[in-house]
């Protein structure tokens, strides 16, 4: 008789304090989870981009790239896997910032181990239940344009249907999520390119010009994708045209 065994749920733990990282990892493994670790923000994004996880546990104050930027980088590419902030940043404003950027839960240090493990278990259970429903499709419409973030297909201002590149989709998601707000070039670089070698600023301009060509009636006088000189770009939402 062949006995089937369930695959271990895999967690990425991002923490730069070695003693705490080792203690949390040990307790999670005693609960039966498989745990990978990262000590910096860039390591975290590299691991997130190259492996599948069921849960991310992030500190906010990390070397090289803070946890908020890591969280947003993960969310641009993965909107479903739960993220738990485990951090010493304990003000209400800190918690609100973490939840607004895409985290599912926020626990401050020092913390109760039993409460932490219960929150981990709850997030993993919730994610398992949510994954049973694959009917949701992420579609965004603006003006005569439509973007399907699941299939990377789009309909442009002239009614043409075409495929977007992965980088175009990530830039679009970032700008749309921060609609009507200026997003700096550095933020785009960290969130979209992450740990990879950064492109020069002209490369970002080329991506924006490509998006304007697809989605603007007059790319030279954009309605949606605006340049803010010396800072970055802003997506301005317009009413959907019927």
Rosetta silent file (secondary structure, phi, psi, omega in degrees, C-alpha in Angstrom):
SEQUENCE: XXXXXXXXXXXXXXXXXXXXXXXXXXXXXXXXXXXXXXXXXXXXXXXXXXXXXXXXXXXXXXXXXXXXXXXXXXXXXXXXXXXXXXXXXXXXXXXXXXXXXXXXXXXXXXXXXXXXXXXXXXXXXXXXXXXXXXXXXXXXXXXXXXXXXXXXXXXXXXXXXXXXXXXXXXXXXXXXXXXXXXXXXXXXXXXXXXXXXXXXXXXXXXXXXXXXXXXXXXXXXXXXXXXXXXXXXXXXXXXXXX
SCORE:     score description
SCORE:     0.000 S_00000001
   1 L     0.000  130.625  179.213    0.000    0.000    0.000 S_00000001
   2 L   -94.937  124.550  179.643    1.364    3.422   -0.986 S_00000001
   3 L   -97.326  127.098  178.247    0.771    6.144    1.589 S_00000001
   4 L   -84.363  135.457  177.184    0.431    9.670    0.258 S_00000001
   5 L  -117.043  139.419 -178.802    2.139   12.384    2.282 S_00000001
   6 L   -72.050  142.075  176.379    1.259   16.061    2.103 S_00000001
   7 L   -68.320  142.742  177.564    3.919   18.424    0.820 S_00000001
   8 L   -67.839  141.669  174.716    5.362   20.710    3.476 S_00000001
   9 L   -76.813  136.495 -170.831    4.225   24.310    3.332 S_00000001
  10 E  -106.131  131.546 -176.224    7.162   26.527    2.456 S_00000001
  11 E  -122.544  138.566  170.231    7.893   29.833    4.201 S_00000001
  12 E  -102.632  117.494  179.412   10.397   32.580    3.393 S_00000001
  13 E  -103.132  119.772 -177.511   11.644   34.231    6.604 S_00000001
  14 E  -114.401  107.406 -174.957   13.349   37.605    6.043 S_00000001
  15 L  -155.623  130.510 -177.226   15.186   38.838    9.132 S_00000001
  16 L   -92.714  -12.550  177.447   18.667   40.353    9.518 S_00000001
  17 L   -84.341  109.666 -168.664   19.074   39.665   13.256 S_00000001
  18 H   -59.727  -46.174 -177.128   20.782   36.263   13.247 S_00000001
  19 H   -62.793  -44.494  178.737   19.778   35.012   16.712 S_00000001
  20 H   -65.810  -42.415  179.823   16.110   35.883   16.219 S_00000001
  21 H   -58.707  -44.432 -178.608   16.143   34.470   12.680 S_00000001
  22 H   -66.989  -38.794 -178.855   17.536   31.156   13.874 S_00000001
  23 H   -67.827  -43.935  179.651   15.062   30.919   16.767 S_00000001
  24 H   -65.511  -43.303  179.013   12.022   31.676   14.588 S_00000001
  25 H   -58.653  -45.554 -179.230   13.228   29.269   11.903 S_00000001
  26 H   -60.943  -44.218 -179.201   13.676   26.483   14.468 S_00000001
  27 H   -67.974  -36.452  176.995   10.171   26.961   15.897 S_00000001
  28 H   -67.077  -40.635  179.291    8.575   27.027   12.454 S_00000001
  29 H   -67.472  -32.861  175.823   10.393   23.845   11.464 S_00000001
  30 H   -65.977  -24.760  176.148    9.227   22.174   14.676 S_00000001
  31 L   -82.345   -4.503  176.536    5.685   22.946   13.500 S_00000001
  32 L   100.661    7.481 -179.551    6.411   21.030   10.292 S_00000001
  33 L   -89.775  152.708  171.133    7.074   23.915    7.889 S_00000001
  34 E   -93.472  127.713 -171.865    9.933   24.143    5.404 S_00000001
  35 E  -123.418  123.529  168.174   11.744   27.449    5.981 S_00000001
  36 E  -100.971  154.016 -178.558   14.087   29.400    3.708 S_00000001
  37 E  -125.981  155.442  173.145   15.840   32.481    5.069 S_00000001
  38 E  -144.574  142.894 -176.539   17.087   35.818    3.755 S_00000001
  39 L  -106.365  -10.700  179.720   19.039   38.482    5.639 S_00000001
  40 E  -134.021  164.521  178.899   18.636   41.424    3.249 S_00000001
  41 H   -64.912  -39.520 -179.551   15.906   42.927    1.107 S_00000001
  42 H   -67.449  -38.814  175.709   17.671   42.074   -2.144 S_00000001
  43 H   -61.480  -39.615 -179.071   18.150   38.451   -1.059 S_00000001
  44 H   -61.800  -47.079  179.938   14.444   38.291   -0.223 S_00000001
  45 H   -66.553  -36.393  178.249   13.332   39.467   -3.665 S_00000001
  46 H   -61.615  -46.357  179.445   15.804   37.127   -5.357 S_00000001
  47 H   -65.769  -42.068 -179.406   14.396   34.144   -3.452 S_00000001
  48 H   -62.795  -33.737 -179.149   10.788   35.268   -4.022 S_00000001
  49 H   -79.118  -17.059 -173.617   11.420   35.546   -7.766 S_00000001
  50 H  -115.676    1.759 -179.535   13.053   32.116   -8.017 S_00000001
  51 L  -148.908  160.405  178.020   10.960   29.892   -5.763 S_00000001
  52 L   -98.931  132.238  177.891    7.365   29.291   -4.737 S_00000001
  53 L  -126.220  155.926  176.566    6.333   30.044   -1.158 S_00000001
  54 L   -97.109  -15.468 -179.832    3.121   29.658    0.808 S_00000001
  55 E  -160.297  141.322  172.427    3.926   32.528    3.210 S_00000001
  56 E  -113.323  132.248  174.308    6.374   35.439    3.495 S_00000001
  57 E  -116.961  116.179 -171.568    7.481   36.720    6.927 S_00000001
  58 E  -120.758  137.095  163.743    9.210   40.100    6.605 S_00000001
  59 L   -82.662  158.591  176.868   11.017   42.490    8.896 S_00000001
  60 L   -87.914  -47.523 -176.406   10.658   46.165    7.917 S_00000001
  61 L   -87.013   97.907 -177.030   14.144   47.400    8.781 S_00000001
  62 L  -125.483  152.173  173.224   16.419   45.411    6.471 S_00000001
  63 E   -66.829  150.098  171.512   19.816   46.082    4.863 S_00000001
  64 L    75.622  -43.881 -178.138   19.956   47.167    1.196 S_00000001
  65 L  -156.749  124.952 -174.303   16.174   47.421    0.706 S_00000001
  66 L   -73.468  164.678 -174.624   13.523   47.853    3.399 S_00000001
  67 H   -63.709  -27.712  178.126   10.692   45.395    3.950 S_00000001
  68 H   -65.828  -41.844  177.773    8.026   47.737    2.595 S_00000001
  69 H   -68.061  -39.371  176.310    9.745   47.835   -0.798 S_00000001
  70 H   -60.073  -45.276  179.906   10.230   44.053   -0.674 S_00000001
  71 H   -58.718  -45.831 -179.361    6.523   43.623    0.089 S_00000001
  72 H   -66.905  -37.689  177.176    5.527   45.801   -2.845 S_00000001
  73 H   -61.752  -40.228  177.121    7.949   43.987   -5.147 S_00000001
  74 H   -65.501  -44.061 -176.087    6.367   40.672   -4.163 S_00000001
  75 H   -66.213  -29.316  176.836    2.857   42.050   -4.597 S_00000001
  76 H   -62.672  -30.668 -175.556    3.557   43.265   -8.129 S_00000001
  77 H  -107.032  -15.906 -175.031    4.247   39.675   -9.150 S_00000001
  78 L  -149.057  104.219 -177.344    2.139   37.748   -6.633 S_00000001
  79 L   -90.928   -0.341 -171.290   -1.113   39.150   -5.309 S_00000001
  80 L  -113.303  -40.000 -175.337   -2.186   36.078   -3.351 S_00000001
  81 L   -61.220  127.821 -176.260    0.554   34.590   -1.166 S_00000001
  82 E   -65.712  147.879  178.185    0.104   35.967    2.376 S_00000001
  83 E  -125.668  127.680  177.230    2.679   38.343    3.852 S_00000001
  84 E  -116.071  121.724  172.662    3.209   38.783    7.604 S_00000001
  85 E   -84.431  129.843  176.215    5.290   41.668    8.910 S_00000001
  86 E  -125.153  101.016 -164.828    7.252   40.750   12.052 S_00000001
  87 E  -151.005  158.372  175.952    8.950   43.965   13.103 S_00000001
  88 L   -82.532   -9.796  178.017    9.941   46.355   15.881 S_00000001
  89 L   -72.389  104.429 -164.895    8.198   49.217   14.025 S_00000001
  90 L  -118.433   11.969  178.204    5.207   49.433   16.346 S_00000001
  91 L   -82.016  162.979  177.697    3.308   52.688   15.790 S_00000001
  92 H   -60.533  -37.991  179.915   -0.191   52.783   14.289 S_00000001
  93 H   -64.153  -38.753  177.862    1.239   54.610   11.267 S_00000001
  94 H   -62.337  -45.089 -178.209    3.798   51.816   10.749 S_00000001
  95 H   -64.389  -44.226  179.475    1.084   49.166   10.862 S_00000001
  96 H   -61.535  -42.809  179.548   -1.186   51.069    8.482 S_00000001
  97 H   -60.634  -42.629 -179.605    1.714   51.579    6.039 S_00000001
  98 H   -65.000  -42.490 -179.477    2.490   47.852    6.076 S_00000001
  99 H   -71.048  -37.027  179.743   -1.108   46.794    5.507 S_00000001
 100 H   -67.282  -31.782 -177.331   -1.672   49.407    2.786 S_00000001
 101 L   -77.760  -10.088  174.569    1.408   48.242    0.870 S_00000001
 102 L   129.789    0.393  179.114   -0.018   44.731    0.632 S_00000001
 103 L   -73.147  154.671  178.680    0.663   42.800    3.860 S_00000001
 104 L   -96.577  -23.725 -178.368   -2.027   40.517    5.295 S_00000001
 105 E  -154.565  161.020 -174.310   -0.976   40.757    8.949 S_00000001
 106 E  -146.292  118.873 -178.689    1.369   42.760   11.164 S_00000001
 107 E  -126.755  131.708 -175.644    2.937   41.592   14.439 S_00000001
 108 E   -97.389  152.122  175.441    5.336   43.710   16.488 S_00000001
 109 L   -90.089  146.662   -7.191    8.450   42.668   18.419 S_00000001
 110 L   -70.379  153.816 -173.788    8.773   41.494   21.116 S_00000001
 111 L  -131.047  159.732  175.819    6.044   38.951   20.393 S_00000001
 112 L   -84.579  124.933 -175.485    4.397   35.952   21.992 S_00000001
 113 H   -59.070  -43.401 -178.380    5.569   32.774   20.242 S_00000001
 114 H   -63.443  -41.140  177.840    2.213   31.008   20.547 S_00000001
 115 H   -63.999  -42.596  178.552    0.375   34.005   19.068 S_00000001
 116 H   -58.323  -47.902 -178.803    2.905   34.190   16.220 S_00000001
 117 H   -65.026  -35.061  177.137    2.471   30.496   15.359 S_00000001
 118 H   -65.858  -39.940  178.843   -1.326   30.855   15.472 S_00000001
 119 H   -67.003  -41.042  176.535   -1.161   33.772   13.036 S_00000001
 120 H   -59.115  -48.813 -179.432    1.104   31.788   10.710 S_00000001
 121 H   -60.357  -41.931 -179.308   -1.287   28.835   10.808 S_00000001
 122 H   -64.961  -43.260  179.869   -4.287   31.112   10.154 S_00000001
 123 H   -65.550  -40.526  178.974   -2.667   32.827    7.157 S_00000001
 124 H   -66.949  -39.354  178.799   -1.638   29.521    5.607 S_00000001
 125 H   -66.246  -42.701  179.359   -5.103   28.057    6.109 S_00000001
 126 H   -62.604  -40.656 -179.654   -6.759   31.125    4.620 S_00000001
 127 H   -67.218  -38.428  178.325   -4.455   30.989    1.608 S_00000001
 128 H   -62.813  -40.418  179.350   -5.163   27.286    1.026 S_00000001
 129 H   -67.580  -42.719 -178.279   -8.904   27.981    1.023 S_00000001
 130 H   -64.699  -33.868 -178.344   -8.549   30.969   -1.303 S_00000001
 131 L   -69.340  -11.238  176.834   -6.514   28.954   -3.809 S_00000001
 132 L   -73.732  -15.606  179.923   -9.490   26.692   -4.310 S_00000001
 133 L  -111.808  105.955 -179.326  -11.202   29.477   -6.273 S_00000001
 134 L  -105.887   19.300 -174.607   -9.394   30.283   -9.506 S_00000001
 135 L   -82.648  -18.291 -176.522  -12.296   32.090  -11.150 S_00000001
 136 L   -71.581  137.001  178.201  -11.168   35.640  -10.323 S_00000001
 137 L  -125.060  132.482 -177.851   -9.532   37.520  -13.185 S_00000001
 138 L   -88.714   98.051  179.566   -7.607   40.749  -12.689 S_00000001
 139 E  -119.096  132.202  178.018   -8.911   43.108  -15.379 S_00000001
 140 E  -123.172  132.503 -179.805   -8.429   46.870  -15.310 S_00000001
 141 E  -118.986  138.105  172.791  -10.190   49.271  -17.680 S_00000001
 142 E  -149.099  129.158 -173.608   -9.407   52.920  -18.350 S_00000001
 143 L    57.045 -129.452  177.289  -10.820   54.957  -21.219 S_00000001
 144 L   -93.190    6.884 -174.808  -11.063   52.613  -24.212 S_00000001
 145 E   -96.950  154.431  177.028   -8.245   50.483  -22.852 S_00000001
 146 E  -146.259  136.633  178.540   -8.303   47.162  -21.021 S_00000001
 147 E  -125.443  129.252  172.424   -5.539   45.171  -19.306 S_00000001
 148 E  -105.135  106.057 -175.353   -5.781   41.559  -18.181 S_00000001
 149 L   -72.716  -17.265  178.612   -3.034   41.146  -15.584 S_00000001
 150 L   -79.667  -40.985 -176.429   -3.507   37.360  -15.468 S_00000001
 151 L   -98.960   -9.522 -176.857   -3.007   36.673  -19.185 S_00000001
 152 L    66.521   20.320  176.631   -0.785   39.715  -19.996 S_00000001
 153 E   -97.743  150.080 -179.154   -3.190   40.563  -22.833 S_00000001
 154 E  -143.565  159.101  171.466   -4.445   44.089  -23.466 S_00000001
 155 E  -119.491  124.563 -175.536   -6.754   46.095  -25.703 S_00000001
 156 L   -89.361 -177.292 -173.661   -5.360   49.469  -26.726 S_00000001
 157 L   -64.270  -25.007  179.321   -6.945   52.810  -27.486 S_00000001
 158 L   -94.015    7.201  178.683   -7.477   51.885  -31.170 S_00000001
 159 L    86.969    2.685 -179.293   -9.178   48.608  -30.281 S_00000001
 160 L   -77.360  143.098  176.702   -6.151   46.484  -31.135 S_00000001
 161 E  -102.093  136.713 -176.250   -5.457   43.400  -29.016 S_00000001
 162 E  -155.799  167.428  179.201   -1.837   42.662  -28.126 S_00000001
 163 E   -99.750  137.306  175.424    0.443   41.003  -25.577 S_00000001
 164 L   -91.887  151.511  172.404    2.313   42.983  -22.945 S_00000001
 165 L   -78.566  162.903 -179.596    5.808   42.114  -21.761 S_00000001
 166 H   -61.198  -41.700  179.373    6.312   41.097  -18.135 S_00000001
 167 H   -64.976  -40.459  177.330    8.158   44.345  -17.346 S_00000001
 168 H   -59.806  -42.769 -179.867    5.374   46.413  -18.954 S_00000001
 169 H   -64.034  -42.219 -179.424    2.799   44.636  -16.784 S_00000001
 170 H   -65.664  -40.362  177.239    4.818   45.219  -13.605 S_00000001
 171 H   -65.356  -42.905  178.011    5.252   48.924  -14.373 S_00000001
 172 H   -59.671  -46.466 -179.081    1.540   49.222  -15.150 S_00000001
 173 H   -60.753  -42.279 -179.356    0.553   47.509  -11.905 S_00000001
 174 H   -64.362  -48.294 -178.720    2.812   49.772   -9.871 S_00000001
 175 H   -65.925  -39.591 -178.971    1.583   52.994  -11.480 S_00000001
 176 H   -69.550  -40.022  177.988   -2.084   51.937  -11.361 S_00000001
 177 H   -63.461  -27.368  179.246   -1.877   50.851   -7.715 S_00000001
 178 L  -109.694   35.297 -175.185   -0.470   54.318   -6.938 S_00000001
 179 L   -52.857  143.058  179.744   -2.831   56.143   -9.308 S_00000001
 180 L    67.005   12.429  178.161   -2.811   59.946   -9.156 S_00000001
 181 L  -124.332  140.760  178.509    0.449   59.765   -7.159 S_00000001
 182 E   -73.953  128.704  177.164    3.966   60.444   -8.434 S_00000001
 183 E  -109.068  122.483 -176.149    6.128   57.294   -8.402 S_00000001
 184 E   -69.771  157.224  176.653    9.862   57.979   -8.383 S_00000001
 185 H   -60.517  -40.765 -178.944   12.246   56.382  -10.852 S_00000001
 186 H   -63.584  -38.046  178.138   14.128   54.773   -7.980 S_00000001
 187 H   -65.100  -41.056  177.381   10.906   53.209   -6.666 S_00000001
 188 H   -61.769  -45.013 -179.534   10.158   51.792  -10.114 S_00000001
 189 H   -60.334  -48.711 -177.732   13.691   50.373  -10.340 S_00000001
 190 H   -66.263  -42.414 -174.115   13.561   48.712   -6.917 S_00000001
 191 H   -76.401  -37.922 -174.204   10.014   47.361   -7.263 S_00000001
 192 H   -91.683  -45.072 -178.388   10.136   46.145  -10.882 S_00000001
 193 H   -90.455  -23.906  175.180   13.784   45.183  -11.418 S_00000001
 194 L    57.825 -122.807 -174.975   14.439   44.283   -7.779 S_00000001
 195 L   -80.496   -8.913 -176.776   17.785   42.566   -7.271 S_00000001
 196 L   -70.910  168.560  175.642   18.688   42.584  -10.976 S_00000001
 197 L   -63.734  126.644 -177.371   21.142   45.028  -12.531 S_00000001
 198 L   -67.274  140.277  172.913   19.298   48.317  -12.810 S_00000001
 199 L   -77.061  168.083  174.356   18.694   49.663  -16.328 S_00000001
 200 L   -78.902  167.840 -174.129   19.579   53.245  -17.111 S_00000001
 201 H   -62.083  -28.173  179.806   16.881   55.903  -16.864 S_00000001
 202 H   -64.803  -31.950  178.563   16.437   55.927  -20.630 S_00000001
 203 H   -62.921  -41.243  177.668   15.225   52.318  -20.472 S_00000001
 204 H   -64.592  -42.077  176.836   12.356   53.338  -18.172 S_00000001
 205 H   -56.163  -41.000 -179.650   11.509   56.189  -20.558 S_00000001
 206 H   -64.027  -39.658  177.069   11.311   53.650  -23.385 S_00000001
 207 H   -63.198  -44.843  179.952    8.864   51.501  -21.414 S_00000001
 208 H   -63.512  -42.270  177.906    6.665   54.531  -20.675 S_00000001
 209 H   -60.970  -37.947  177.819    6.775   55.606  -24.323 S_00000001
 210 H   -64.022  -43.080  178.557    5.683   52.103  -25.321 S_00000001
 211 H   -64.095  -40.096  177.428    2.726   52.251  -22.918 S_00000001
 212 H   -62.540  -41.302  179.599    1.733   55.662  -24.278 S_00000001
 213 H   -60.102  -37.974 -178.531    1.873   54.317  -27.826 S_00000001
 214 H   -77.533  -39.033 -164.578   -0.532   51.521  -26.857 S_00000001
 215 H  -115.825   -7.316 -178.843   -2.932   53.397  -24.575 S_00000001
 216 L  -103.808  138.033  174.623   -2.872   57.120  -25.398 S_00000001
 217 L   -62.007  -43.425  176.441   -4.902   58.770  -28.174 S_00000001
 218 L  -128.295   97.794 -176.938   -2.040   61.250  -28.600 S_00000001
 219 H   -56.890  -26.082 -179.345    1.202   59.888  -27.075 S_00000001
 220 H   -78.266  -15.442  177.442    2.814   63.350  -27.282 S_00000001
 221 H  -134.081   73.645 -169.687    0.056   64.788  -25.071 S_00000001
 222 L   -68.149  144.128  173.569   -0.761   61.964  -22.637 S_00000001
 223 L   -93.741  -29.093 -170.368   -3.970   61.726  -20.606 S_00000001
 224 L  -111.072  -47.490 -172.405   -2.879   58.812  -18.421 S_00000001
 225 E  -104.905   97.980 -173.556    0.904   58.382  -18.241 S_00000001
 226 E  -102.668  139.209  172.099    2.481   61.657  -17.134 S_00000001
 227 E   -88.381  137.537  174.208    6.168   62.481  -16.670 S_00000001
 228 E  -115.717  105.948 -168.724    7.069   64.522  -13.599 S_00000001
 229 L   -55.201  129.640  176.352   10.385   66.139  -14.424 S_00000001
 230 L    79.918   -2.971 -177.708   13.244   65.161  -12.160 S_00000001
 231 L  -123.916  -65.701 -176.489   11.111   62.721  -10.132 S_00000001
 232 E   174.864 -129.885 -173.273    9.283   59.998  -12.050 S_00000001
 233 E  -139.066  156.799  178.168    5.835   59.206  -13.435 S_00000001
 234 E  -137.445  133.165  172.344    2.167   59.423  -12.497 S_00000001
 235 E   -95.795  124.879  179.436   -0.826   57.458  -13.784 S_00000001
 236 L  -106.829  120.382 -176.514   -3.970   59.603  -13.846 S_00000001
 237 L   -80.166  137.715  176.748   -7.215   57.658  -13.840 S_00000001
 238 L  -117.579  162.096  177.635   -9.986   58.722  -16.189 S_00000001
 239 L   -67.265  146.073  178.590  -13.598   57.666  -16.351 S_00000001
 240 L   -70.589  130.526  177.930  -14.358   54.573  -18.448 S_00000001
 241 L   -85.874  127.999  179.307  -15.801   55.490  -21.847 S_00000001
 242 L   -85.688    0.000    0.000  -18.893   53.570  -22.799 S_00000001
